[in-house]
Structures are given as C-alpha cells and as structure tokens.
Amino acid sequence: MVENFDEWFHDILENANITDSRYPIKGMAIWMPYGFQIRKHSMNIIKKLLDKDHEEVLFPMLVPESELAKEGIHVKGFEDEVYWVTKGGQRELNEQLALRPTSETAIYPMYSLWIRTHMDLPIKYYQIVNTFRYETKHTRPLIRVREITTFKEAHTAHSTKEESDEQIQDFIAIYKEFFDELGIPYLISKRPEWDKFPGADYTMAFDVIMPNGKTLQIGTIHNLGQTFAKTFDITFEDKDGEHKLVYQTCAGVSDRVIASVIGIHGDETGLRLPPKVSPDQVTIIPILFKKGKEEVLAKCAEIKAQLEEAGLRVNIDDRDIRPGKKFHDWELKGTPLKLELGPRDLENNITVAMRRDEGKKIEIALDSSLSDNVIDLLNKTQENLSESAWNFQKSHVKFTESLDEVKDLVETGNVVKFHWCGDEAIGREIEEKTGYDILGIREEISEGECISGKGNAKYIALMAKTY
C-alpha cells in the first residue's frame, strides 16, 4: 500500500462510499452517506471537547472586500486563493464579496463591536463551516481541495499576552485529546517564521506521517498577538479605566482529519475504522438457510437491540446476497466488529465475532455478558489501531547530523530531525540544498552544532516531504 498509497486512497473514497469527486467543479466533492457519518462522529468529538470552555457560533460566508483588505499581511497570504462574488443577480455589486478563505476578517470586526470592557473577556467562540480557496496545485479529495467542507475554526480574545499563551497550550491539549480519540499519531512543531500563519506572532502545527512517508498537516494553532486587534480596533477598558488592545488566538482543523483516519488505519483490504468514529461499530451478518431463517433473523434483531441498549451503533446486513460478499463489503468499509450468526450458532447459543483490525474469529456466548464482551473487543480494537499507528510513526522519524543524509532519509519516507541554529537565511539554505521544506521546530536545545556547520544549534528541527 505504501508504493501505491495515492491510488489506494482515491479508490477507497469511491469504493467505500466516502466521497464522490465527480462534481463538475475541480477540487469540490460530495460527502456520501457513509463518509458523512465518519465526518459527523469525528466532529462530535471535537465539539464535545471545545464545548467545555468555548461557545459555538455561525458567521456568514461572505466577507466584504473592504474588511478583507484591512489586514494587509493576512490578505497577502491568501490573495491568490480568494473566490470573489461580483454580481447580485444581474447587477454588479458596489463592493466585491469574498467567499471566506478563513474567517478572521469576518469575525474580528464584530469582536470590535462586542468587546467593551474587561468584563467581556475572554471570548472563546468556534464554528464549523465551509471555506473556499482557489487551489491551483494538483487537487486531492480531502487533502488539497478548493472547498474545505469541514473547517473547524476557533477564535479567542484575551486581556493579556499571558492568557493568550495559555490558550495556545489549551488548544494543544484539546487537539492531542482529539487525535488520541481517533487513534492518530502526531508531530507537534512550531512553524518557521517564513511559514507561519499570515499575521500571526507564531504558529503551532500538528502533522501526521501518511503511509507513503509524506506528512499531512492536520491541525494548526496560531497566536495572533495584537496584529488583528490593531487593524480592527478591538479594545477594552481595563479595571483602571485604561483602554487596551486585546490579544488573540485562533485554531483550526479541516477535512484532512478524516483523510488521516482513512489513510493511517487502512490496509490493502480497505478501511479499518476506529470504533469511536465508525458509522456502524458492529455489523451483524445472519447466515441464512431455508430452515431456521426466521429464528436466526429474530435473534439478530434481539442482539442488535441488546447492543444498542448498551450505547453501540449496530446494523444488520440482511441483504439477499452471499455471506462472502457481505464479509468483503464490511471489510472494505472497515466496520470494527462483525458478528456472524447461523442456525448452528443459534443452537450452541453463540455468535462468531471477528475484529477488523486482526481478522481473528472469536466465539462469544449469547447471554447477559454479550454487551460487555463486545465493548471489550471494541476497546481492544481502538487501542490496537492507535498503538500500530504510533509505532509506524516512531519508526519513520530519524535523526541525523549529516546534511548529506537528510535528502536520502526524506526520499525514503522519513521525517528527519536535525540540529538547527534558527537563522532564517541558513534555514532557507538548508531547504535549497535538500530540496525539502523545514516542517517546524520540535524543541529547544542548548548544545550541539547546526547541521549547516555554521554556528551553534538552538533547536531540533523537522524536515519532511509534505502534501
């Protein structure tokens, strides 16, 4: 799967009913029912985490050109990617309207109206919306698209820099828990100055190594400082009656989260979905013959009700097709656990379970402990998928002190760690010599030599082949 991962990924989206990319606009796809369920359960996890300390809102999609143009640095980062609405019906608009590439310039003019005193702070809002970017590179469903259909963005405002820095750490903790729930490993790094979010003081990012060795950015967190507060005049009156600018942060995840769930856990047969996001956590497959058919179906319905009572998502595949075809379909779609039930199983008061991650068959008694046993198997599946994914990532992160080795390590599917002095000119020189981008700063260090041979190292940096 490593060698043909891109082909596998494209095929599985279609074959497993995740998305349909045949929509007649390049870079825009349709969420199909099965894929939409994966999306829904994934977003429910992040919503639950954010709802503890944030409030959900929904802002309009259109942004006036005058507001977008106010923040020059920010706009410069997106100016080649903006879609413009120039007409209302047949009439030319007095002012162009942008389809949001991201929502800072839509949200922050309203923050300037809502925030008056220190009593109004902090504000912690988030929304899950569509965003649009005119992507000119080769588009890939869920990975590089022109309509991001699952864009979770959070925007906060605080009275002090210390609070905004604490918020960055809170977002990191939230994202770690989110990706842990999905069984997705991650590398956390600080983006280099030339690759940070336009207008931000600094950017923290989560990346995952896909099976082909390329890294995929799956989450970003930005400390915006007072950049946007100055532009949009977002001020508050403190306890002493002094007017001050707020400090802001924002954080986002996108469709790439679903891409990582599909890509990281999949195998040659198809999807292997973590139970927490699988549309059906358990699929019951009746093995039917003319004799005993009704009894088997009745017992399947009873099992389904029993498992649903325990809070599980369960379906019965009672299609009039061969059992082998059913097994193949649910292996392709990645249902975590299948339960087979035929007349002989019914006589023996058992069901035959098979975990998708291991493919081993296990007999389970059809008694009051059924739900507990099924939940235990699902928990083991979740743990195994996560452990396997983390082991894959650990085996593909390599350290080197030789600049000559960097390119070979990256080209063979690894993320490379190396010592760097932190100087931008030297960083760009390293990128030019290797042909790859510095992903970010992994950690600060106090000893060692920069891999360039020019000065002392200050950081351990990451370099990778990226999407």
XYZ file of C-alpha atoms in Angstrom:
467
model
C 0.000 0.000 0.000
C 2.975 2.306 0.607
C 4.016 2.345 -3.055
C 0.518 2.923 -4.427
C -0.960 4.834 -1.489
C -2.326 7.745 -3.533
C -4.127 5.347 -5.866
C -5.412 3.309 -2.907
C -6.663 6.456 -1.192
C -8.502 7.677 -4.272
C -10.120 4.277 -4.844
C -11.197 3.738 -1.232
C -13.020 7.075 -1.126
C -15.165 5.902 -4.017
C -15.485 2.208 -3.199
C -16.336 2.728 0.476
C -18.899 5.441 -0.325
C -16.901 8.205 1.418
C -16.945 10.952 -1.230
C -17.707 11.405 -4.922
C -15.264 13.740 -6.656
C -17.103 13.768 -9.993
C -18.853 17.037 -9.118
C -18.312 19.347 -12.131
C -16.027 21.795 -10.311
C -12.431 20.768 -9.764
C -11.443 20.402 -6.124
C -15.014 20.116 -4.832
C -16.533 16.791 -3.825
C -19.726 15.392 -2.340
C -19.836 13.730 1.051
C -21.617 10.420 0.536
C -23.695 8.877 3.358
C -21.019 6.575 4.808
C -18.338 9.240 4.679
C -20.657 11.845 6.137
C -21.264 9.586 9.142
C -17.498 9.292 9.744
C -17.282 13.075 9.465
C -20.192 13.573 11.873
C -18.810 11.295 14.578
C -15.351 12.882 14.268
C -16.733 16.399 14.560
C -18.865 15.389 17.537
C -15.652 14.518 19.383
C -14.024 17.904 18.779
C -17.283 19.721 19.537
C -17.594 17.918 22.857
C -14.024 18.874 23.766
C -14.469 22.525 22.781
C -17.899 22.899 24.370
C -16.315 22.567 27.814
C -14.805 26.036 27.513
C -15.935 27.515 24.177
C -19.225 28.512 22.577
C -20.321 27.567 19.070
C -21.388 30.310 16.650
C -22.024 30.666 12.921
C -20.820 33.610 10.847
C -21.819 34.491 7.267
C -19.799 33.070 4.384
C -19.327 36.374 2.540
C -16.682 38.890 3.573
C -16.717 42.499 2.220
C -13.582 43.377 0.260
C -13.071 46.431 2.470
C -12.817 44.256 5.597
C -10.626 41.648 3.907
C -8.263 44.347 2.669
C -7.726 45.912 6.101
C -5.196 43.322 7.236
C -2.560 43.541 4.504
C -0.216 40.809 5.786
C -3.119 38.400 6.199
C -4.584 39.150 2.777
C -1.199 38.752 1.122
C -1.151 35.173 2.393
C -4.441 34.411 0.662
C -4.702 36.906 -2.224
C -4.147 34.295 -4.943
C -6.675 31.910 -3.400
C -9.764 34.095 -2.929
C -13.029 33.455 -4.764
C -14.902 36.710 -5.468
C -18.634 37.351 -5.826
C -19.079 40.330 -8.152
C -22.789 40.206 -9.031
C -26.108 40.015 -7.197
C -28.438 38.587 -9.825
C -27.742 40.631 -12.939
C -26.485 43.698 -11.102
C -22.847 44.479 -10.463
C -22.186 44.793 -6.739
C -20.889 48.092 -5.398
C -18.305 46.121 -3.470
C -16.814 42.699 -4.217
C -17.557 40.000 -1.664
C -15.070 37.225 -0.866
C -16.029 33.653 -0.096
C -14.194 33.217 3.175
C -10.754 31.618 2.780
C -10.696 31.755 6.602
C -12.750 33.916 8.926
C -10.504 36.381 10.770
C -11.649 39.327 8.657
C -15.301 38.270 9.042
C -15.273 37.710 12.798
C -12.971 40.411 14.144
C -14.959 43.469 13.002
C -17.771 42.047 15.152
C -15.425 41.479 18.089
C -14.662 45.212 17.962
C -18.402 45.856 18.489
C -18.956 43.226 21.169
C -15.903 43.848 23.373
C -16.135 46.953 25.545
C -14.638 46.210 28.975
C -12.521 43.567 30.696
C -15.812 42.017 31.813
C -16.438 40.928 28.199
C -13.213 38.892 28.134
C -12.197 36.276 27.386
C -14.252 35.487 24.291
C -13.911 31.880 23.127
C -16.008 31.115 20.052
C -15.764 28.413 17.411
C -17.613 27.409 14.257
C -17.632 24.505 11.795
C -18.119 25.881 8.284
C -17.182 25.676 4.606
C -14.213 27.718 3.434
C -13.051 28.321 -0.133
C -9.560 28.597 -1.562
C -8.699 28.690 -5.238
C -6.141 25.900 -5.044
C -4.001 25.919 -8.195
C -1.896 22.843 -7.376
C -2.986 19.284 -8.103
C -6.143 18.789 -6.045
C -6.703 15.656 -3.928
C -10.022 14.797 -2.223
C -9.979 15.713 1.487
C -6.290 16.670 1.294
C -5.929 19.558 -1.170
C -9.316 20.970 -2.150
C -10.982 24.188 -3.261
C -13.896 23.842 -0.873
C -12.964 22.777 2.640
C -16.288 21.388 3.805
C -15.269 20.596 7.373
C -13.394 23.619 8.693
C -13.431 23.909 12.473
C -12.032 27.270 13.472
C -11.862 28.684 16.995
C -11.227 32.372 17.725
C -10.430 33.743 21.164
C -9.725 37.186 22.629
C -7.937 37.878 25.928
C -6.873 40.789 28.096
C -3.204 39.783 28.465
C -0.441 38.118 26.483
C -0.052 35.532 29.240
C -3.673 34.480 28.811
C -3.252 34.129 25.056
C -0.139 31.969 25.544
C -2.098 29.810 27.999
C -4.852 29.485 25.404
C -2.316 28.126 22.910
C -1.403 25.420 25.417
C -5.105 24.698 25.992
C -5.628 24.243 22.248
C -2.623 21.908 22.081
C -4.109 19.813 24.895
C -7.526 19.739 23.164
C -6.039 18.666 19.833
C -3.911 15.987 21.476
C -7.007 14.531 23.109
C -8.945 14.798 19.835
C -6.320 12.958 17.788
C -5.835 10.410 20.574
C -9.564 9.646 20.360
C -9.103 8.990 16.633
C -6.015 6.851 17.182
C -3.996 9.282 15.061
C -0.304 9.892 15.935
C 1.074 13.381 15.550
C 4.194 15.521 15.481
C 3.816 18.917 17.166
C 6.117 21.681 15.991
C 6.448 25.440 15.759
C 6.390 26.580 12.143
C 9.422 28.564 10.944
C 8.911 32.309 10.632
C 8.504 32.168 6.852
C 5.789 29.532 7.068
C 3.636 30.808 9.920
C 0.007 31.885 9.505
C -0.215 35.349 7.867
C -0.476 37.945 10.653
C 0.386 35.564 13.499
C 3.138 36.019 16.077
C 3.763 32.276 15.838
C 2.093 29.089 14.625
C 1.995 25.651 16.226
C 1.076 22.717 13.991
C 0.125 19.052 14.191
C 1.392 16.807 11.390
C 0.963 13.096 10.750
C 3.105 10.802 8.596
C 0.959 9.089 5.974
C 1.784 5.540 4.727
C 3.737 6.887 1.741
C 6.040 8.901 4.006
C 4.529 12.304 3.211
C 3.399 14.445 6.124
C -0.091 15.882 6.286
C -0.845 18.976 8.346
C -3.945 18.075 10.380
C -4.227 20.943 12.832
C -2.890 24.463 13.349
C -2.890 26.849 16.310
C -1.921 30.495 15.951
C -1.038 33.156 18.491
C -2.139 36.322 16.713
C -0.810 38.713 19.346
C -2.342 42.158 18.774
C -1.985 42.215 14.974
C -5.700 41.955 14.194
C -6.705 43.940 17.277
C -4.790 46.916 15.887
C -6.325 46.511 12.439
C -9.923 46.131 13.591
C -9.658 48.336 16.692
C -10.568 45.600 19.165
C -10.047 47.317 22.506
C -11.337 47.004 26.043
C -11.413 49.158 29.141
C -9.449 47.572 31.980
C -10.178 47.797 35.716
C -8.312 51.124 35.921
C -10.302 52.673 33.076
C -7.435 52.419 30.572
C -8.211 51.342 27.002
C -6.069 48.474 25.744
C -5.833 46.201 22.727
C -6.868 42.568 23.167
C -4.601 39.585 22.497
C -5.989 36.922 20.175
C -5.568 33.309 19.138
C -7.170 31.043 16.551
C -7.011 27.331 15.814
C -8.279 25.115 13.009
C -8.732 21.572 11.755
C -10.198 20.502 8.420
C -11.235 17.614 6.140
C -7.642 16.421 6.446
C -8.549 14.898 9.804
C -10.847 12.437 8.014
C -8.153 11.824 5.401
C -5.733 10.876 8.173
C -8.226 8.473 9.793
C -8.723 6.752 6.441
C -5.077 6.717 5.397
C -3.336 5.880 8.658
C -5.536 2.969 9.703
C -6.376 1.467 6.291
C -4.837 -1.669 4.809
C -4.793 -3.458 1.449
C -8.333 -4.746 2.025
C -9.884 -1.367 2.783
C -10.756 0.798 5.760
C -10.053 -0.094 9.379
C -12.119 2.437 11.277
C -11.618 3.299 14.936
C -14.829 2.327 16.775
C -15.330 5.893 18.033
C -15.943 7.239 14.516
C -17.205 4.213 12.598
C -20.772 4.655 11.294
C -21.525 1.113 12.492
C -19.403 -0.166 15.337
C -20.894 -3.647 14.972
C -22.301 -5.312 11.861
C -24.396 -8.429 12.398
C -24.347 -10.867 9.475
C -27.019 -13.575 9.557
C -26.065 -16.837 7.842
C -29.406 -17.890 6.359
C -30.776 -21.168 5.084
C -34.385 -22.060 4.343
C -34.595 -23.949 7.596
C -34.368 -21.755 10.687
C -34.237 -18.455 8.756
C -36.882 -16.693 10.819
C -35.339 -17.796 14.119
C -31.896 -16.519 13.087
C -33.246 -13.145 11.939
C -35.266 -12.796 15.147
C -32.166 -13.467 17.243
C -30.136 -10.974 15.196
C -32.765 -8.320 15.933
C -32.598 -9.232 19.626
C -28.796 -8.922 19.659
C -28.999 -5.569 17.876
C -31.446 -4.243 20.461
C -29.263 -5.521 23.310
C -26.128 -3.828 21.924
C -27.942 -0.591 21.114
C -29.211 -0.537 24.687
C -25.530 -0.500 25.696
C -24.997 2.596 23.522
C -23.441 0.989 20.457
C -24.104 1.725 16.783
C -25.256 -1.549 15.194
C -26.612 -2.675 11.831
C -27.862 -5.986 10.447
C -26.841 -6.889 6.913
C -29.867 -8.926 5.825
C -29.359 -8.366 2.101
C -30.259 -11.337 -0.097
C -26.682 -11.955 -1.265
C -23.942 -14.452 -0.466
C -22.373 -14.134 3.023
C -18.923 -13.920 1.413
C -19.933 -10.754 -0.420
C -21.202 -9.272 2.844
C -17.914 -10.075 4.602
C -15.970 -8.426 1.774
C -18.155 -5.301 1.814
C -17.744 -4.711 5.552
C -14.028 -5.393 5.458
C -13.813 -2.765 2.725
C -15.881 -0.315 4.786
C -13.872 -1.038 7.916
C -16.586 -1.932 10.439
C -14.604 -2.631 13.636
C -16.504 -5.789 14.601
C -18.591 -8.328 12.686
C -20.890 -10.823 14.389
C -21.907 -13.922 12.410
C -24.976 -15.898 13.395
C -26.234 -19.052 11.677
C -28.587 -21.887 12.712
C -25.751 -23.934 14.266
C -24.527 -20.910 16.236
C -28.054 -20.347 17.469
C -28.272 -23.951 18.645
C -24.992 -23.528 20.540
C -26.082 -20.114 21.896
C -23.013 -18.342 20.476
C -22.084 -15.780 17.862
C -18.804 -15.724 15.957
C -17.080 -12.326 16.254
C -14.283 -11.017 14.065
C -12.296 -7.851 14.739
C -11.454 -5.931 11.562
C -8.000 -4.979 12.824
C -6.850 -8.558 13.492
C -9.100 -10.789 11.375
C -9.321 -13.498 14.045
C -12.615 -15.230 14.831
C -13.802 -15.452 18.441
C -16.842 -17.244 19.828
C -18.977 -15.173 22.203
C -21.809 -16.507 24.339
C -25.273 -15.105 23.664
C -26.043 -14.259 27.274
C -26.252 -11.227 29.549
C -22.476 -10.648 29.202
C -22.685 -10.165 25.413
C -22.648 -6.358 25.521
C -19.687 -6.246 27.904
C -17.723 -8.700 25.750
C -18.458 -6.746 22.564
C -17.465 -3.448 24.184
C -14.226 -5.064 25.394
C -13.413 -6.184 21.835
C -14.128 -2.701 20.507
C -11.877 -1.122 23.141
C -9.076 -3.523 22.217
C -9.572 -2.632 18.549
C -9.306 1.074 19.331
C -6.148 0.534 21.391
C -4.541 -1.706 18.777
C -5.165 0.706 15.896
C -3.700 3.558 17.912
C -0.655 1.572 19.015
C 0.037 0.362 15.469
C -0.220 3.910 14.107
C 2.140 5.322 16.753
C 4.637 2.512 16.130
C 4.593 3.300 12.408
C 5.299 6.964 13.095
C 8.090 6.266 15.581
C 9.815 4.025 13.040
C 9.709 6.787 10.418
C 11.278 9.623 12.405
C 15.066 9.616 12.018
C 17.776 11.867 13.477
C 20.877 12.821 11.537
C 23.831 15.152 11.977
C 24.759 14.976 8.297
C 23.201 17.357 5.795
C 24.103 14.888 3.032
C 21.906 12.230 4.662
C 18.810 14.415 5.005
C 17.638 14.146 1.402
C 18.029 10.355 1.263
C 16.146 9.893 4.540
C 13.273 12.119 3.406
C 13.059 10.442 -0.005
C 12.805 7.016 1.636
C 9.684 8.074 3.538
C 11.008 9.522 6.794
C 10.653 12.693 8.788
C 14.151 13.887 9.622
C 15.208 15.513 12.887
C 18.354 17.655 12.871
C 20.116 20.443 14.770
C 19.454 23.975 13.509
C 20.686 27.370 14.637
C 17.313 29.001 13.890
C 18.651 31.589 11.460
C 16.203 32.135 8.588
C 18.860 32.588 5.902
C 20.574 29.349 6.940
C 17.200 27.619 7.163
C 16.372 28.574 3.603
C 19.857 27.480 2.543
C 19.237 24.056 4.120
C 15.909 23.840 2.248
C 17.591 24.753 -1.032
C 20.347 22.165 -0.607
C 17.979 19.346 0.333
C 15.049 20.264 -1.897
C 12.598 19.920 1.015
C 10.923 22.290 3.464
C 11.643 22.654 7.164
C 8.435 21.452 8.761
C 8.972 23.146 12.090
C 10.864 23.420 15.348
C 10.393 20.352 17.515
C 12.208 21.514 20.668
C 14.817 23.923 22.010
C 18.318 22.656 22.849
C 21.399 24.185 24.471
C 24.221 22.214 22.850
C 25.310 20.818 19.507
C 26.283 22.238 16.137
C 23.883 23.390 13.407
C 23.638 20.804 10.618
C 24.780 23.525 8.216
C 28.118 23.711 10.033
C 27.520 27.382 10.674
C 27.197 28.119 14.365
C 25.678 26.508 17.431
C 22.337 24.751 17.359
C 19.367 26.219 19.201
C 16.656 23.831 18.053
C 15.842 20.355 16.868
C 14.028 20.930 13.582
C 11.948 18.611 11.401
C 12.131 18.192 7.647
C 9.738 16.113 5.550
C 8.106 15.529 2.220
C 4.708 17.219 2.537
C 1.316 17.262 0.826
